[in-house]
mmCIF file of C-alpha atoms and ligand atoms in Angstrom:
data_model
loop_
_atom_site.group_PDB
_atom_site.id
_atom_site.type_symbol
_atom_site.label_atom_id
_atom_site.label_comp_id
_atom_site.label_asym_id
_atom_site.label_seq_id
_atom_site.Cartn_x
_atom_site.Cartn_y
_atom_site.Cartn_z
ATOM 1 C CA MET H 1 -1.127 7.378 28.127
ATOM 2 C CA ALA H 2 -0.604 10.933 29.262
ATOM 3 C CA SER H 3 -0.783 13.488 26.488
ATOM 4 C CA PHE H 4 1.249 16.611 25.767
ATOM 5 C CA PRO H 5 3.263 18.092 27.438
ATOM 6 C CA VAL H 6 4.122 14.849 29.291
ATOM 7 C CA THR H 7 4.242 12.859 26.086
ATOM 8 C CA ARG H 8 6.479 14.230 23.353
ATOM 9 C CA LEU H 9 7.074 11.817 20.471
ATOM 10 C CA ARG H 10 9.841 14.075 19.177
ATOM 11 C CA ARG H 11 12.130 12.961 22.048
ATOM 12 C CA PHE H 12 13.091 9.773 20.245
ATOM 13 C CA ARG H 13 13.542 11.551 16.940
ATOM 14 C CA ARG H 14 16.246 13.913 18.185
ATOM 15 C CA THR H 15 19.357 12.032 17.015
ATOM 16 C CA ALA H 16 20.126 9.349 14.480
ATOM 17 C CA ALA H 17 21.179 7.013 17.296
ATOM 18 C CA LEU H 18 17.886 7.445 19.144
ATOM 19 C CA ARG H 19 15.894 6.987 15.953
ATOM 20 C CA GLY H 20 17.868 3.865 15.116
ATOM 21 C CA LEU H 21 17.150 2.367 18.515
ATOM 22 C CA VAL H 22 13.380 2.526 18.092
ATOM 23 C CA SER H 23 13.269 1.780 14.384
ATOM 24 C CA GLU H 24 10.438 -0.706 13.763
ATOM 25 C CA THR H 25 11.520 -1.883 10.333
ATOM 26 C CA ARG H 26 14.992 -2.586 9.021
ATOM 27 C CA LEU H 27 16.371 -3.465 5.639
ATOM 28 C CA SER H 28 18.763 -6.353 5.546
ATOM 29 C CA LEU H 29 20.495 -7.465 2.407
ATOM 30 C CA ASP H 30 19.721 -11.043 3.477
ATOM 31 C CA ASP H 31 16.141 -10.516 2.320
ATOM 32 C CA PHE H 32 16.927 -9.338 -1.201
ATOM 33 C CA VAL H 33 16.824 -11.011 -4.575
ATOM 34 C CA TYR H 34 18.593 -9.462 -7.549
ATOM 35 C CA PRO H 35 16.934 -9.996 -10.973
ATOM 36 C CA LEU H 36 19.295 -10.636 -13.899
ATOM 37 C CA PHE H 37 18.737 -10.898 -17.657
ATOM 38 C CA VAL H 38 20.821 -13.313 -19.657
ATOM 39 C CA CYS H 39 21.187 -13.132 -23.445
ATOM 40 C CA PRO H 40 23.057 -15.129 -26.114
ATOM 41 C CA GLY H 41 26.643 -14.473 -27.122
ATOM 42 C CA GLU H 42 29.902 -13.849 -25.342
ATOM 43 C CA GLY H 43 31.253 -10.652 -23.876
ATOM 44 C CA VAL H 44 27.855 -9.026 -24.393
ATOM 45 C CA GLU H 45 26.565 -6.366 -22.026
ATOM 46 C CA LYS H 46 23.644 -4.466 -23.455
ATOM 47 C CA PRO H 47 22.420 -1.537 -21.370
ATOM 48 C CA LEU H 48 18.663 -1.087 -21.100
ATOM 49 C CA GLU H 49 17.225 2.364 -21.505
ATOM 50 C CA GLY H 50 14.270 1.853 -19.200
ATOM 51 C CA LEU H 51 16.277 0.035 -16.524
ATOM 52 C CA PRO H 52 19.398 2.126 -15.919
ATOM 53 C CA GLY H 53 22.181 0.073 -14.352
ATOM 54 C CA ILE H 54 20.593 -3.254 -15.322
ATOM 55 C CA GLY H 55 21.724 -4.814 -18.586
ATOM 56 C CA GLN H 56 21.246 -7.931 -20.613
ATOM 57 C CA ARG H 57 24.401 -9.985 -20.267
ATOM 58 C CA SER H 58 25.788 -13.061 -21.930
ATOM 59 C CA VAL H 59 26.498 -16.031 -19.646
ATOM 60 C CA ASP H 60 30.158 -15.093 -19.032
ATOM 61 C CA LEU H 61 29.399 -11.521 -17.948
ATOM 62 C CA LEU H 62 26.324 -12.670 -16.063
ATOM 63 C CA CYS H 63 28.638 -14.820 -13.955
ATOM 64 C CA ASP H 64 30.900 -11.824 -13.288
ATOM 65 C CA GLU H 65 27.953 -9.681 -12.239
ATOM 66 C CA ALA H 66 26.458 -12.394 -10.036
ATOM 67 C CA GLU H 67 29.798 -13.090 -8.417
ATOM 68 C CA GLY H 68 30.385 -9.391 -7.756
ATOM 69 C CA ALA H 69 26.932 -8.961 -6.244
ATOM 70 C CA HIS H 70 27.348 -12.063 -4.105
ATOM 71 C CA ARG H 71 30.705 -10.837 -2.828
ATOM 72 C CA LEU H 72 28.943 -7.638 -1.711
ATOM 73 C CA GLY H 73 26.436 -9.733 0.209
ATOM 74 C CA VAL H 74 23.536 -10.239 -2.209
ATOM 75 C CA PRO H 75 22.266 -13.720 -1.318
ATOM 76 C CA ALA H 76 20.073 -14.577 -4.316
ATOM 77 C CA VAL H 77 19.404 -13.854 -7.976
ATOM 78 C CA LEU H 78 16.318 -14.365 -10.146
ATOM 79 C CA LEU H 79 17.092 -15.302 -13.733
ATOM 80 C CA PHE H 80 15.281 -14.244 -16.893
ATOM 81 C CA GLY H 81 16.409 -15.504 -20.282
ATOM 82 C CA ILE H 82 16.375 -13.946 -23.724
ATOM 83 C CA PRO H 83 16.638 -16.873 -26.166
ATOM 84 C CA GLU H 84 18.300 -16.848 -29.556
ATOM 85 C CA GLU H 85 15.015 -17.733 -31.220
ATOM 86 C CA LYS H 86 11.373 -17.607 -30.268
ATOM 87 C CA ASP H 87 8.589 -19.803 -31.585
ATOM 88 C CA GLU H 88 4.890 -20.535 -31.098
ATOM 89 C CA VAL H 89 5.522 -23.213 -28.478
ATOM 90 C CA ALA H 90 8.318 -21.540 -26.470
ATOM 91 C CA SER H 91 10.835 -24.316 -27.178
ATOM 92 C CA GLY H 92 13.647 -22.253 -25.677
ATOM 93 C CA ALA H 93 11.969 -22.275 -22.269
ATOM 94 C CA TYR H 94 12.377 -26.021 -21.680
ATOM 95 C CA ASP H 95 15.418 -26.702 -23.866
ATOM 96 C CA ASP H 96 18.076 -28.474 -21.774
ATOM 97 C CA ASP H 97 20.632 -26.331 -23.518
ATOM 98 C CA GLY H 98 18.524 -23.156 -23.267
ATOM 99 C CA ILE H 99 19.885 -19.827 -22.144
ATOM 100 C CA VAL H 100 18.689 -20.063 -18.524
ATOM 101 C CA GLN H 101 19.733 -23.711 -18.229
ATOM 102 C CA ARG H 102 23.251 -22.846 -19.428
ATOM 103 C CA SER H 103 23.419 -19.904 -17.025
ATOM 104 C CA LEU H 104 22.367 -22.101 -14.128
ATOM 105 C CA ARG H 105 25.144 -24.583 -14.821
ATOM 106 C CA ALA H 106 27.732 -21.827 -15.137
ATOM 107 C CA LEU H 107 26.532 -19.988 -12.033
ATOM 108 C CA SER H 108 26.381 -23.079 -9.816
ATOM 109 C CA GLU H 109 29.994 -23.678 -10.659
ATOM 110 C CA ARG H 110 31.231 -20.100 -10.365
ATOM 111 C CA VAL H 111 29.209 -18.934 -7.351
ATOM 112 C CA PRO H 112 28.164 -22.089 -5.483
ATOM 113 C CA ASP H 113 26.672 -20.305 -2.466
ATOM 114 C CA LEU H 114 24.494 -17.951 -4.454
ATOM 115 C CA VAL H 115 20.791 -18.884 -4.335
ATOM 116 C CA LEU H 116 19.542 -19.370 -7.889
ATOM 117 C CA LEU H 117 15.881 -18.611 -8.508
ATOM 118 C CA THR H 118 14.354 -18.839 -11.960
ATOM 119 C CA ASP H 119 11.320 -17.189 -13.470
ATOM 120 C CA VAL H 120 9.187 -19.927 -15.009
ATOM 121 C CA CYS H 121 7.131 -18.436 -17.816
ATOM 122 C CA LEU H 122 6.811 -18.773 -21.561
ATOM 123 C CA CYS H 123 6.519 -15.117 -22.583
ATOM 124 C CA GLU H 124 10.225 -14.547 -23.238
ATOM 125 C CA TYR H 125 10.244 -17.619 -25.498
ATOM 126 C CA THR H 126 7.040 -17.324 -27.514
ATOM 127 C CA SER H 127 6.966 -15.482 -30.837
ATOM 128 C CA HIS H 128 3.668 -13.874 -29.807
ATOM 129 C CA GLY H 129 4.976 -12.833 -26.371
ATOM 130 C CA HIS H 130 2.141 -14.362 -24.349
ATOM 131 C CA CYS H 131 2.735 -16.407 -21.205
ATOM 132 C CA GLY H 132 0.803 -19.396 -22.551
ATOM 133 C CA LEU H 133 0.061 -21.177 -25.805
ATOM 134 C CA VAL H 134 -2.220 -19.284 -28.129
ATOM 135 C CA GLU H 135 -5.141 -20.337 -30.302
ATOM 136 C CA GLY H 136 -6.681 -17.508 -32.308
ATOM 137 C CA ASP H 137 -6.712 -14.753 -29.747
ATOM 138 C CA GLU H 138 -7.235 -17.064 -26.771
ATOM 139 C CA ILE H 139 -4.463 -17.818 -24.291
ATOM 140 C CA LEU H 140 -4.862 -21.533 -23.553
ATOM 141 C CA ASN H 141 -4.625 -22.667 -19.956
ATOM 142 C CA ASP H 142 -4.431 -26.445 -19.580
ATOM 143 C CA VAL H 143 -2.109 -27.247 -22.479
ATOM 144 C CA THR H 144 0.287 -24.572 -21.222
ATOM 145 C CA LEU H 145 0.680 -26.345 -17.878
ATOM 146 C CA GLU H 146 2.621 -29.236 -19.339
ATOM 147 C CA LEU H 147 5.197 -26.887 -20.881
ATOM 148 C CA LEU H 148 5.556 -24.955 -17.646
ATOM 149 C CA GLY H 149 6.185 -28.232 -15.832
ATOM 150 C CA ARG H 150 8.869 -29.174 -18.336
ATOM 151 C CA THR H 151 10.461 -25.755 -17.962
ATOM 152 C CA ALA H 152 10.599 -26.074 -14.176
ATOM 153 C CA VAL H 153 12.114 -29.566 -14.388
ATOM 154 C CA SER H 154 14.793 -28.412 -16.829
ATOM 155 C CA HIS H 155 15.665 -25.531 -14.486
ATOM 156 C CA ALA H 156 15.895 -27.910 -11.522
ATOM 157 C CA GLU H 157 18.086 -30.285 -13.525
ATOM 158 C CA ALA H 158 20.413 -27.419 -14.406
ATOM 159 C CA GLY H 159 20.772 -26.352 -10.771
ATOM 160 C CA ALA H 160 17.932 -23.983 -9.824
ATOM 161 C CA ASP H 161 17.459 -23.725 -6.051
ATOM 162 C CA ALA H 162 13.814 -22.705 -6.460
ATOM 163 C CA VAL H 163 11.445 -22.094 -9.358
ATOM 164 C CA CYS H 164 9.071 -19.144 -9.594
ATOM 165 C CA PRO H 165 6.063 -19.523 -11.908
ATOM 166 C CA SER H 166 4.926 -16.091 -13.133
ATOM 167 C CA ASP H 167 2.542 -17.012 -15.936
ATOM 168 C CA MET H 168 -0.746 -16.854 -13.954
ATOM 169 C CA MET H 169 -2.321 -19.923 -15.577
ATOM 170 C CA ASP H 170 -4.781 -21.674 -13.262
ATOM 171 C CA GLY H 171 -3.368 -24.863 -11.779
ATOM 172 C CA ARG H 172 0.283 -24.206 -12.612
ATOM 173 C CA VAL H 173 1.585 -24.740 -9.087
ATOM 174 C CA ALA H 174 0.092 -28.239 -8.912
ATOM 175 C CA ALA H 175 1.404 -28.938 -12.410
ATOM 176 C CA LEU H 176 4.921 -27.833 -11.438
ATOM 177 C CA ARG H 177 4.855 -29.789 -8.185
ATOM 178 C CA GLY H 178 3.727 -32.913 -10.004
ATOM 179 C CA ALA H 179 6.340 -32.554 -12.732
ATOM 180 C CA LEU H 180 9.162 -31.823 -10.287
ATOM 181 C CA ASP H 181 8.258 -34.708 -7.976
ATOM 182 C CA ALA H 182 7.947 -37.136 -10.876
ATOM 183 C CA GLU H 183 11.545 -36.355 -11.819
ATOM 184 C CA GLY H 184 12.943 -36.631 -8.299
ATOM 185 C CA PHE H 185 13.009 -32.907 -7.498
ATOM 186 C CA GLU H 186 10.727 -33.057 -4.485
ATOM 187 C CA GLN H 187 13.247 -30.874 -2.638
ATOM 188 C CA VAL H 188 12.970 -27.919 -5.027
ATOM 189 C CA PRO H 189 10.653 -25.241 -3.631
ATOM 190 C CA ILE H 190 8.076 -23.319 -5.641
ATOM 191 C CA VAL H 191 7.826 -19.580 -5.107
ATOM 192 C CA SER H 192 4.565 -18.723 -6.768
ATOM 193 C CA TYR H 193 3.855 -15.293 -8.197
ATOM 194 C CA ALA H 194 0.419 -15.807 -6.657
ATOM 195 C CA ALA H 195 -1.002 -12.287 -6.810
ATOM 196 C CA LYS H 196 0.402 -10.909 -10.014
ATOM 197 C CA TYR H 197 -1.514 -8.011 -11.471
ATOM 198 C CA ALA H 198 -1.920 -6.909 -15.081
ATOM 199 C CA SER H 199 0.158 -3.799 -14.449
ATOM 200 C CA ALA H 200 1.432 -0.828 -16.423
ATOM 201 C CA PHE H 201 4.523 -0.944 -14.204
ATOM 202 C CA TYR H 202 6.064 -3.842 -16.158
ATOM 203 C CA GLY H 203 6.857 -1.485 -19.068
ATOM 204 C CA PRO H 204 10.670 -1.378 -18.820
ATOM 205 C CA PHE H 205 10.862 -5.133 -18.102
ATOM 206 C CA ARG H 206 9.256 -5.942 -21.425
ATOM 207 C CA GLU H 207 12.059 -4.094 -23.201
ATOM 208 C CA ALA H 208 14.605 -5.921 -21.013
ATOM 209 C CA ALA H 209 13.091 -9.363 -21.585
ATOM 210 C CA GLU H 210 11.880 -8.603 -25.123
ATOM 211 C CA SER H 211 8.547 -10.050 -24.109
ATOM 212 C CA ALA H 212 5.865 -7.495 -24.964
ATOM 213 C CA PRO H 213 2.778 -9.316 -26.281
ATOM 214 C CA ALA H 214 2.437 -9.000 -30.066
ATOM 215 C CA PHE H 215 -1.346 -8.681 -29.785
ATOM 216 C CA GLY H 216 -3.771 -7.927 -26.990
ATOM 217 C CA ASP H 217 -2.619 -7.755 -23.396
ATOM 218 C CA ARG H 218 -2.303 -9.993 -20.362
ATOM 219 C CA ARG H 219 -5.615 -9.116 -18.732
ATOM 220 C CA SER H 220 -7.219 -12.497 -19.407
ATOM 221 C CA TYR H 221 -4.689 -14.176 -17.090
ATOM 222 C CA GLN H 222 -3.014 -11.614 -14.815
ATOM 223 C CA MET H 223 -5.126 -10.089 -12.047
ATOM 224 C CA ASP H 224 -7.339 -7.047 -12.334
ATOM 225 C CA PRO H 225 -5.918 -4.126 -10.284
ATOM 226 C CA PRO H 226 -9.110 -3.290 -8.346
ATOM 227 C CA ASN H 227 -9.231 -6.683 -6.599
ATOM 228 C CA VAL H 228 -7.784 -7.675 -3.256
ATOM 229 C CA ARG H 229 -10.097 -10.483 -2.081
ATOM 230 C CA GLU H 230 -9.306 -12.240 -5.330
ATOM 231 C CA ALA H 231 -5.596 -11.946 -4.501
ATOM 232 C CA ILE H 232 -6.254 -13.815 -1.273
ATOM 233 C CA ARG H 233 -8.015 -16.556 -3.225
ATOM 234 C CA GLU H 234 -5.042 -16.783 -5.595
ATOM 235 C CA CYS H 235 -2.664 -17.159 -2.657
ATOM 236 C CA GLU H 236 -4.911 -19.693 -0.958
ATOM 237 C CA LEU H 237 -5.203 -21.844 -4.082
ATOM 238 C CA ASP H 238 -1.471 -21.716 -4.779
ATOM 239 C CA LEU H 239 -0.692 -22.773 -1.216
ATOM 240 C CA GLU H 240 -3.226 -25.611 -1.480
ATOM 241 C CA GLU H 241 -1.555 -26.684 -4.715
ATOM 242 C CA GLY H 242 1.774 -26.831 -2.926
ATOM 243 C CA ALA H 243 3.433 -23.433 -3.221
ATOM 244 C CA ASP H 244 6.214 -23.049 -0.634
ATOM 245 C CA ALA H 245 6.174 -19.268 -0.797
ATOM 246 C CA ILE H 246 3.885 -16.706 -2.380
ATOM 247 C CA MET H 247 4.577 -13.421 -4.099
ATOM 248 C CA VAL H 248 2.728 -10.151 -4.611
ATOM 249 C CA LYS H 249 3.639 -8.159 -7.684
ATOM 250 C CA PRO H 250 4.025 -5.214 -8.267
ATOM 251 C CA ALA H 251 4.862 -4.066 -4.745
ATOM 252 C CA LEU H 252 4.403 -0.336 -4.153
ATOM 253 C CA PRO H 253 0.983 0.101 -5.765
ATOM 254 C CA TYR H 254 -0.168 -3.066 -3.930
ATOM 255 C CA LEU H 255 1.037 -2.573 -0.359
ATOM 256 C CA ASP H 256 -2.486 -3.310 0.872
ATOM 257 C CA VAL H 257 -2.334 -6.690 -0.878
ATOM 258 C CA ILE H 258 1.010 -7.453 0.772
ATOM 259 C CA ARG H 259 -0.459 -6.555 4.139
ATOM 260 C CA ALA H 260 -3.576 -8.655 3.549
ATOM 261 C CA ALA H 261 -1.511 -11.663 2.468
ATOM 262 C CA ARG H 262 0.797 -11.260 5.475
ATOM 263 C CA GLU H 263 -2.108 -11.233 7.901
ATOM 264 C CA ARG H 264 -3.729 -14.235 6.322
ATOM 265 C CA PHE H 265 -0.873 -16.640 5.538
ATOM 266 C CA ASP H 266 2.203 -17.855 7.364
ATOM 267 C CA ALA H 267 4.157 -18.928 4.282
ATOM 268 C CA PRO H 268 7.161 -16.795 3.311
ATOM 269 C CA LEU H 269 5.926 -13.746 1.445
ATOM 270 C CA PHE H 270 7.848 -12.244 -1.459
ATOM 271 C CA ALA H 271 7.135 -8.876 -3.058
ATOM 272 C CA TYR H 272 8.450 -7.821 -6.447
ATOM 273 C CA ASN H 273 9.537 -4.179 -6.649
ATOM 274 C CA VAL H 274 9.067 -4.167 -10.427
ATOM 275 C CA SER H 275 10.812 -2.448 -13.292
ATOM 276 C CA GLY H 276 8.417 0.508 -13.475
ATOM 277 C CA GLU H 277 8.748 1.242 -9.765
ATOM 278 C CA TYR H 278 12.524 1.327 -10.176
ATOM 279 C CA ALA H 279 12.456 3.286 -13.429
ATOM 280 C CA MET H 280 10.245 6.026 -11.976
ATOM 281 C CA VAL H 281 12.757 6.764 -9.241
ATOM 282 C CA LYS H 282 15.762 6.432 -11.555
ATOM 283 C CA GLY H 283 14.142 8.743 -14.105
ATOM 284 C CA ALA H 284 13.207 11.396 -11.567
ATOM 285 C CA ALA H 285 16.626 11.188 -9.907
ATOM 286 C CA ALA H 286 18.373 11.620 -13.275
ATOM 287 C CA ARG H 287 16.477 14.897 -13.630
ATOM 288 C CA GLY H 288 17.438 15.980 -10.133
ATOM 289 C CA TRP H 289 13.830 15.776 -8.923
ATOM 290 C CA LEU H 290 14.530 13.442 -6.067
ATOM 291 C CA ASP H 291 17.366 11.785 -4.206
ATOM 292 C CA GLU H 292 17.618 8.253 -5.569
ATOM 293 C CA ARG H 293 19.106 6.579 -2.547
ATOM 294 C CA ARG H 294 16.616 8.052 -0.108
ATOM 295 C CA ALA H 295 13.659 7.364 -2.394
ATOM 296 C CA ALA H 296 14.807 3.793 -3.017
ATOM 297 C CA VAL H 297 15.402 2.995 0.649
ATOM 298 C CA GLU H 298 12.057 4.559 1.598
ATOM 299 C CA SER H 299 10.259 2.483 -1.053
ATOM 300 C CA LEU H 300 11.913 -0.746 0.067
ATOM 301 C CA LEU H 301 11.180 0.027 3.723
ATOM 302 C CA ALA H 302 7.521 0.558 2.835
ATOM 303 C CA ILE H 303 7.407 -2.888 1.219
ATOM 304 C CA LYS H 304 8.941 -4.442 4.346
ATOM 305 C CA ARG H 305 6.645 -2.494 6.643
ATOM 306 C CA ALA H 306 3.653 -3.758 4.663
ATOM 307 C CA GLY H 307 4.791 -7.273 5.563
ATOM 308 C CA ALA H 308 7.050 -8.694 2.851
ATOM 309 C CA ASP H 309 9.721 -11.127 4.001
ATOM 310 C CA VAL H 310 11.718 -11.089 0.784
ATOM 311 C CA ILE H 311 11.983 -8.316 -1.798
ATOM 312 C CA VAL H 312 12.931 -8.814 -5.415
ATOM 313 C CA SER H 313 14.498 -5.529 -6.491
ATOM 314 C CA TYR H 314 16.716 -4.096 -9.207
ATOM 315 C CA TRP H 315 18.309 -2.052 -6.406
ATOM 316 C CA ALA H 316 19.688 -5.157 -4.679
ATOM 317 C CA ARG H 317 23.237 -4.614 -5.830
ATOM 318 C CA GLU H 318 23.277 -0.877 -5.151
ATOM 319 C CA LEU H 319 21.652 -1.526 -1.814
ATOM 320 C CA ALA H 320 24.579 -3.751 -0.941
ATOM 321 C CA GLU H 321 26.805 -0.710 -1.390
ATOM 322 C CA TRP H 322 24.454 1.596 0.523
ATOM 323 C CA LEU H 323 23.723 -0.519 3.584
HETATM 324 C C1 PBG B 1 7.022 -12.743 -17.007
HETATM 325 C C2 PBG B 1 7.358 -11.669 -16.048
HETATM 326 C C3 PBG B 1 7.109 -10.276 -16.134
HETATM 327 C C4 PBG B 1 7.752 -9.700 -15.024
HETATM 328 C C5 PBG B 1 8.324 -10.736 -14.292
HETATM 329 N N1 PBG B 1 8.040 -11.942 -14.926
HETATM 330 C C6 PBG B 1 6.467 -9.468 -17.165
HETATM 331 C C7 PBG B 1 5.045 -9.581 -17.489
HETATM 332 O O1 PBG B 1 4.277 -10.304 -16.857
HETATM 333 O O2 PBG B 1 4.674 -8.943 -18.456
HETATM 334 C C8 PBG B 1 7.809 -8.226 -14.722
HETATM 335 C C9 PBG B 1 8.962 -7.776 -13.882
HETATM 336 C C10 PBG B 1 9.224 -6.319 -13.870
HETATM 337 O O3 PBG B 1 8.475 -5.486 -14.423
HETATM 338 O O4 PBG B 1 10.244 -5.949 -13.261
HETATM 339 N N2 PBG B 1 5.712 -13.098 -17.126
#
């Protein structure tokens, strides 16, 4: 390639139309999943301080929000439930009449074409806030698997289009696959939060889902931030166990992990643009320190450029208005 002055890379940057023509990465609403929080009651919409624009909603208002987002072009939602009561064994997670199960039934009726994904985890339903059963200060692995399997089956029964285990117990994908198949749900895909890190960026989510651990932290089950080869092993194992898609989470601080997973695996790759990533931009924009729309679009583009096929983002609905 000839160099300057023959080659001038600025030529294609001169106008928006020229830039658009050679754009290597594009955002399409088709690739976005909108996370929603559902809480007990009726007519309830509780704003969340750390997640501006995202509230907890009772089933009726959840349906309105989901329908509105779907009408704007948002193809999928990811449901998180805040149960009436929490206990040691997370009963609300696998209750056929639980908050997520009721939402699924209502949503499948109200917005039949909307893709319904569910987060499968115990932390929103346990009194101690951990993602598994607890003995002393240990988070138990194998006994947790059975409850996760039951949770996934109850979601499938209530109309989930795919289930997304986010607990990070070893062997949960195989446990979910076994439980789903045993109940006749061999068609329900598993989107595994395969490389989920023990991250400070989940801060605002824990307020939203009321799931902060009452003691300790999640470092004995979620991944350690310095590791990327281990993330590949997590993905590999989950795919061997039957995951249909894998996820990296958080997204922006782990773009290298997204890239590594993309290069290594051909399964659909999700990335979760988590609460803290969203809150940082919202917070700075509220102070006039940066332009929210530009910062959001740039962040989401970076996640795509790194190799994600699907992005879970609290911006999904606003993005529908921006694009
Ligand atoms: C549940 C779960 C968490 C998130 C998604 N599923 C929280 C956690 O692991 O503590 C975080 C999502 C976000 O921060 O937006 N285990």
